[in-house]
Tab-separated table of C-alpha atoms in Angstrom:
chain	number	residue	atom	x	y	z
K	275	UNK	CA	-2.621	67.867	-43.437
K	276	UNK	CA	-0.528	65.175	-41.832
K	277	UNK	CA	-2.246	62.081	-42.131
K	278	UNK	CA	-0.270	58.715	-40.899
K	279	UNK	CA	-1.021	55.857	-43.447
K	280	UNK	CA	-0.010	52.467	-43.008
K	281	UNK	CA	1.425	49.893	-45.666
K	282	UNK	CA	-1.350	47.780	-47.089
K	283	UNK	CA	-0.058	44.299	-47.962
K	284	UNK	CA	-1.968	41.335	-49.051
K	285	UNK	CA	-5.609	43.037	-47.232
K	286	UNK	CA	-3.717	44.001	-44.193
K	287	UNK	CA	-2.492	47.136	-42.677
K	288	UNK	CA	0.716	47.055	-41.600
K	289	UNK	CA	2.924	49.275	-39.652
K	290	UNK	CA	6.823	48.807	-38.476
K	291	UNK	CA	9.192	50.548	-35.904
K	292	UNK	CA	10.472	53.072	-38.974
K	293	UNK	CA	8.978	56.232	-39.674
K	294	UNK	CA	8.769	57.841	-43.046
K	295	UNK	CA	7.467	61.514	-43.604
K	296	UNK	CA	6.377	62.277	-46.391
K	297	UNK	CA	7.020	65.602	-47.215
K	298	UNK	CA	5.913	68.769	-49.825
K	299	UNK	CA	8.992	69.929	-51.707
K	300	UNK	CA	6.695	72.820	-52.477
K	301	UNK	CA	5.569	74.045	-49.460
K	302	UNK	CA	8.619	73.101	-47.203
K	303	UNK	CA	5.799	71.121	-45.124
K	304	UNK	CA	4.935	67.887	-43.837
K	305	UNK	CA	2.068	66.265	-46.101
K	306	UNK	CA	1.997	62.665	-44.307
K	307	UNK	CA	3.306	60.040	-42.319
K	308	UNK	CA	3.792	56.359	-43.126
K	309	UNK	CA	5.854	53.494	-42.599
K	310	UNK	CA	9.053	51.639	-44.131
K	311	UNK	CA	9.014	47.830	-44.630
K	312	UNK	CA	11.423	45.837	-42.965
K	313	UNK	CA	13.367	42.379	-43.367
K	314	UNK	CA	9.869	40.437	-42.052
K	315	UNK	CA	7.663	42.574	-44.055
K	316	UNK	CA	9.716	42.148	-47.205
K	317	UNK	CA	9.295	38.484	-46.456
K	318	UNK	CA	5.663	38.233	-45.782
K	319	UNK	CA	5.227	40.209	-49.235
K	320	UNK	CA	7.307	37.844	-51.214
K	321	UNK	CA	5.071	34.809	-49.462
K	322	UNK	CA	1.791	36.523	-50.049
K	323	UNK	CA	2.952	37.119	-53.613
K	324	UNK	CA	3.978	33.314	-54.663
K	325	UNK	CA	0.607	31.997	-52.645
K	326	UNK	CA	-1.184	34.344	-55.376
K	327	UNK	CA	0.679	33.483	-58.129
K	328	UNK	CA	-0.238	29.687	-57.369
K	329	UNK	CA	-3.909	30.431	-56.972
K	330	UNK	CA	-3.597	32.528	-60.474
K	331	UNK	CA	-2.521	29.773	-62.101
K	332	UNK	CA	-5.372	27.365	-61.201
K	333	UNK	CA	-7.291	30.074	-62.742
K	334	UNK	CA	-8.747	28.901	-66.293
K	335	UNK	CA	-9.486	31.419	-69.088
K	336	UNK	CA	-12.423	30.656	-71.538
């Protein structure tokens, strides 16, 4: 099994230039492929994440 996943981030898939495989210390094998953030994904994460904690906030609790 060597699936390739990418990072999900604010209802998008998302993949960068770097590689990471994910790997079975177990079985000495391969188990899947996915992808490590970078400077502009880092960014676009901290942005998505104040936008919802802005729209939380307008939320009122009964």
């Amino acid at each position: 099994m060597n699936a390739t996943y990418p990072l999900y981030l604010a209802g998008e898939f998302i993949t960068t230039k770097d590689v990471l495989v994910v790997s079975d210390k177990y079985e000495n094998k391969d188990y899947a492929t996915t992808y490590l953030a970078d400077e502009k994904v880092l960014d676009f994460a901290i942005k998505k994440g104040l936008e919802a904690k802005e729209a939380m906030e307008t939320i009122e609790f009964a």
